[in-house]
Amino acid sequence: GAVVSQHPSRVICKSGTSVKIECRSLDFQATTMFWYRQFPKQSLMLMATSNEGSKATYEQGVEKDKFLINHASLTLSTLTVTSAHPEDSSFYICSAVGTGYEQYFGPGTRLTVT
Amino acid sequence: KQEVTQIPAALSVPEGENLVLNCSFTDSAIYNLQWFRQDPGKGLTSLLLIQSSQREQTSGRLNASLDKSSGRSTLYIAASQPGDSATYLCAVAGNTPLVFGKGTRLSVIA
């Protein structure tokens, strides 16, 4: 089946630094990838839609200058959390869209900002 | 705006019981509905995908049904096992990306 990887799986960073998270579709090409965030005991919330070769579309309330998304190829999207703060600590999950609107999810990245 | 609700929020059952998890959605114009499993601190594992033209899908001890007209889906787990303990999420895909319910936290007691 389709596999999506994320790197890193866990990251701890200091407040004010930036962190990059990679999302890769390993055995298929994905024109569209999505980035989600999940706070403890909450459901997944969509942050942004990442389309290859174009600017990402952000959901209301998500700061595009803080969460930089780059979808430079059909198999890679990156999310950079800039000037991270403790409130950005969360579980970030990406997904890549298959041909039948199925979404294949990465394993997630747990970000802790100290 | 699509809204997805899952009932119950939490469920605890003894091992061996059959159980049903419920999912409802407000907009019936969907492409598909997916059920996921999430273990604590882990990413999502897709369990079953039902296209809008289908009524049910089965995988092992799992059976998911879809009634698009009434905006409902159920996930049936037969002969539950402690390893089934996890949070189960349903999500619908329409003209927007997946919209998730808040999940049902299942505990299967040995």
Short mmCIF file of C-alpha atoms in Angstrom, two decimals:
data_model
loop_
_atom_site.label_atom_id
_atom_site.label_comp_id
_atom_site.label_asym_id
_atom_site.label_seq_id
_atom_site.Cartn_x
_atom_site.Cartn_y
_atom_site.Cartn_z
CA GLY A 1 0.00 0.00 0.00
CA ALA A 2 0.87 3.66 -0.20
CA VAL A 3 3.39 4.81 2.39
CA VAL A 4 3.96 8.28 3.71
CA SER A 5 6.92 9.07 5.92
CA GLN A 6 7.61 11.99 8.20
CA HIS A 7 10.89 13.18 9.58
CA PRO A 8 11.69 13.72 12.34
CA SER A 9 9.31 11.69 14.47
CA ARG A 10 10.14 13.72 17.56
CA VAL A 11 11.82 17.06 17.99
CA ILE A 12 12.52 19.26 20.97
CA CYS A 13 13.57 22.80 20.31
CA LYS A 14 14.07 25.99 22.23
CA SER A 15 11.65 28.86 22.07
CA GLY A 16 12.47 31.21 19.22
CA THR A 17 14.12 28.64 16.97
CA SER A 18 12.71 27.17 13.75
CA VAL A 19 11.93 23.55 13.03
CA LYS A 20 11.44 21.85 9.67
CA ILE A 21 9.28 18.76 9.28
CA GLU A 22 9.41 16.69 6.11
CA CYS A 23 6.59 14.66 4.61
CA ARG A 24 7.35 12.21 1.83
CA SER A 25 5.18 9.91 -0.24
CA LEU A 26 7.46 6.94 -0.76
CA ASP A 27 5.82 4.95 -3.54
CA PHE A 28 3.40 7.31 -5.21
CA GLN A 29 3.22 10.86 -6.39
CA ALA A 30 0.97 13.28 -4.59
CA THR A 31 -0.06 16.54 -6.16
CA THR A 32 -1.76 17.46 -2.92
CA MET A 33 -0.59 17.01 0.63
CA PHE A 34 -2.24 18.22 3.79
CA TRP A 35 -0.82 19.29 7.11
CA TYR A 36 -2.76 18.67 10.29
CA ARG A 37 -2.16 19.50 13.91
CA GLN A 38 -3.48 17.66 16.90
CA PHE A 39 -3.46 18.92 20.47
CA PRO A 40 -3.86 16.42 23.32
CA LYS A 41 -7.33 14.88 23.46
CA GLN A 42 -8.45 16.94 20.49
CA SER A 43 -9.31 15.88 16.99
CA LEU A 44 -7.06 16.52 14.05
CA MET A 45 -7.34 20.03 12.69
CA LEU A 46 -6.38 20.90 9.16
CA MET A 47 -3.73 23.59 8.99
CA ALA A 48 -3.06 23.93 5.29
CA THR A 49 -3.33 22.37 1.88
CA SER A 50 -0.07 21.97 0.03
CA ASN A 51 -0.16 21.75 -3.77
CA GLU A 52 2.94 20.89 -5.73
CA GLY A 53 4.40 23.90 -7.48
CA SER A 54 2.05 26.47 -5.98
CA LYS A 55 1.49 28.34 -2.76
CA ALA A 56 -0.13 26.55 0.11
CA THR A 57 -3.67 27.36 1.16
CA TYR A 58 -4.00 28.01 4.87
CA GLU A 59 -7.03 27.47 7.04
CA GLN A 60 -8.50 30.37 8.92
CA GLY A 61 -6.52 31.19 12.01
CA VAL A 62 -3.30 29.56 10.81
CA GLU A 63 -0.48 32.07 10.34
CA LYS A 64 1.17 31.50 6.98
CA ASP A 65 4.29 33.41 7.98
CA LYS A 66 4.73 31.21 11.00
CA PHE A 67 4.01 27.87 9.36
CA LEU A 68 5.91 27.88 6.09
CA ILE A 69 4.96 25.15 3.65
CA ASN A 70 6.96 24.15 0.61
CA HIS A 71 5.77 21.46 -1.81
CA ALA A 72 8.69 21.45 -4.18
CA SER A 73 8.15 18.02 -5.71
CA LEU A 74 5.42 15.43 -6.13
CA THR A 75 6.82 13.38 -3.28
CA LEU A 76 7.94 15.96 -0.73
CA SER A 77 6.28 18.67 1.31
CA THR A 78 7.92 20.48 4.19
CA LEU A 79 6.44 22.40 7.10
CA THR A 80 8.69 24.87 8.88
CA VAL A 81 7.56 26.21 12.22
CA THR A 82 9.32 29.55 12.52
CA SER A 83 10.14 31.24 15.81
CA ALA A 84 8.53 28.39 17.69
CA HIS A 85 6.87 29.01 21.04
CA PRO A 86 5.66 26.57 23.71
CA GLU A 87 2.08 26.93 22.47
CA ASP A 88 3.23 25.46 19.15
CA SER A 89 3.99 22.19 20.91
CA SER A 90 1.74 19.67 19.25
CA PHE A 91 1.52 16.58 17.11
CA TYR A 92 1.88 17.43 13.44
CA ILE A 93 0.63 14.94 10.87
CA CYS A 94 0.81 15.14 7.11
CA SER A 95 -1.17 13.25 4.54
CA ALA A 96 -0.81 12.70 0.83
CA VAL A 97 -3.77 12.28 -1.48
CA GLY A 98 -4.07 9.24 -3.69
CA THR A 99 -6.00 8.89 -6.91
CA GLY A 100 -9.30 8.03 -5.23
CA TYR A 101 -9.30 10.94 -2.78
CA GLU A 102 -7.87 8.59 -0.22
CA GLN A 103 -5.56 10.23 2.21
CA TYR A 104 -2.49 8.35 3.33
CA PHE A 105 -1.14 9.60 6.58
CA GLY A 106 2.37 9.95 7.84
CA PRO A 107 3.25 8.69 11.32
CA GLY A 108 3.33 12.19 12.75
CA THR A 109 5.92 14.44 14.35
CA ARG A 110 5.75 15.38 18.00
CA LEU A 111 7.09 18.86 18.51
CA THR A 112 7.98 20.09 21.97
CA VAL A 113 9.07 23.68 22.37
CA THR A 114 10.79 24.47 25.65
CA LYS B 1 -19.80 23.41 6.61
CA GLN B 2 -19.29 19.72 7.21
CA GLU B 3 -19.40 18.57 10.81
CA VAL B 4 -18.58 15.08 12.00
CA THR B 5 -19.75 13.72 15.33
CA GLN B 6 -18.71 10.48 16.97
CA ILE B 7 -20.61 8.73 19.70
CA PRO B 8 -19.69 7.58 22.27
CA ALA B 9 -16.64 9.65 23.18
CA ALA B 10 -15.29 6.77 25.23
CA LEU B 11 -16.17 3.12 25.58
CA SER B 12 -14.90 0.36 27.82
CA VAL B 13 -15.83 -3.25 27.13
CA PRO B 14 -14.69 -6.67 28.31
CA GLU B 15 -12.66 -8.77 25.93
CA GLY B 16 -14.68 -10.79 23.47
CA GLU B 17 -17.60 -8.40 23.14
CA ASN B 18 -18.88 -7.16 19.83
CA LEU B 19 -19.21 -3.40 19.67
CA VAL B 20 -20.39 -0.58 17.44
CA LEU B 21 -18.92 2.86 17.06
CA ASN B 22 -21.07 5.57 15.53
CA CYS B 23 -20.21 8.45 13.24
CA SER B 24 -22.58 11.05 11.83
CA PHE B 25 -21.98 13.86 9.37
CA THR B 26 -24.08 16.85 8.40
CA ASP B 27 -23.40 17.17 4.66
CA SER B 28 -24.19 14.08 2.63
CA ALA B 29 -22.23 15.31 -0.41
CA ILE B 30 -19.15 13.23 0.30
CA TYR B 31 -16.63 11.37 -1.83
CA ASN B 32 -15.76 8.81 0.79
CA LEU B 33 -15.62 8.08 4.48
CA GLN B 34 -12.63 6.62 6.26
CA TRP B 35 -12.19 5.02 9.63
CA PHE B 36 -8.83 5.39 11.31
CA ARG B 37 -7.17 4.05 14.39
CA GLN B 38 -4.82 6.12 16.46
CA ASP B 39 -2.68 4.74 19.24
CA PRO B 40 -1.43 7.19 21.87
CA GLY B 41 1.31 9.40 20.50
CA LYS B 42 1.21 7.69 17.11
CA GLY B 43 0.02 8.65 13.66
CA LEU B 44 -3.14 7.45 12.05
CA THR B 45 -3.65 3.99 10.64
CA SER B 46 -6.32 3.71 8.00
CA LEU B 47 -8.72 0.88 8.76
CA LEU B 48 -11.43 1.07 6.16
CA LEU B 49 -12.36 3.34 3.30
CA ILE B 50 -15.92 3.44 1.97
CA GLN B 51 -16.53 5.21 -1.30
CA SER B 52 -19.74 7.23 -1.53
CA SER B 53 -21.24 4.63 -3.87
CA GLN B 54 -20.64 1.78 -1.42
CA ARG B 55 -22.67 0.69 1.58
CA GLU B 56 -20.09 -1.25 3.54
CA GLN B 57 -16.54 -2.50 3.70
CA THR B 58 -15.10 -5.38 5.67
CA SER B 59 -11.61 -6.17 6.84
CA GLY B 60 -11.09 -9.04 9.21
CA ARG B 61 -13.08 -8.41 12.37
CA LEU B 62 -14.02 -4.91 11.23
CA ASN B 63 -17.07 -3.93 9.27
CA ALA B 64 -17.95 -0.37 8.37
CA SER B 65 -21.27 0.70 6.94
CA LEU B 66 -22.28 3.92 5.26
CA ASP B 67 -25.73 5.43 4.90
CA LYS B 68 -25.08 8.61 3.01
CA SER B 69 -28.68 9.77 2.92
CA SER B 70 -28.97 9.77 6.69
CA GLY B 71 -25.39 10.95 7.22
CA ARG B 72 -24.31 7.98 9.28
CA SER B 73 -21.60 5.39 9.43
CA THR B 74 -20.92 2.65 11.91
CA LEU B 75 -17.81 0.68 12.66
CA TYR B 76 -18.52 -2.80 13.96
CA ILE B 77 -15.75 -4.64 15.78
CA ALA B 78 -16.33 -8.32 16.38
CA ALA B 79 -14.83 -10.31 19.22
CA SER B 80 -12.91 -7.38 20.65
CA GLN B 81 -9.38 -7.88 21.95
CA PRO B 82 -7.18 -5.81 24.29
CA GLY B 83 -5.06 -4.94 21.28
CA ASP B 84 -8.04 -3.12 19.82
CA SER B 85 -7.72 -0.48 22.53
CA ALA B 86 -7.11 2.83 20.76
CA THR B 87 -8.90 5.92 19.59
CA TYR B 88 -11.03 5.41 16.50
CA LEU B 89 -11.62 8.36 14.22
CA CYS B 90 -13.96 8.70 11.32
CA ALA B 91 -13.41 11.28 8.65
CA VAL B 92 -15.32 12.32 5.55
CA ALA B 93 -13.92 13.66 2.31
CA GLY B 94 -16.01 16.02 0.24
CA ASN B 95 -15.08 19.13 -1.67
CA THR B 96 -12.73 19.94 1.17
CA PRO B 97 -10.04 17.85 2.81
CA LEU B 98 -10.95 15.29 5.36
CA VAL B 99 -13.11 16.49 8.21
CA PHE B 100 -12.55 14.47 11.33
CA GLY B 101 -14.70 13.56 14.25
CA LYS B 102 -13.21 13.82 17.72
CA GLY B 103 -12.92 10.09 18.00
CA THR B 104 -14.05 7.32 20.29
CA ARG B 105 -11.54 6.10 22.88
CA LEU B 106 -11.95 2.36 23.16
CA SER B 107 -10.63 0.29 26.03
CA VAL B 108 -10.93 -3.48 25.84
CA ILE B 109 -10.41 -5.05 29.22
CA ALA B 110 -8.78 -8.48 29.42
#
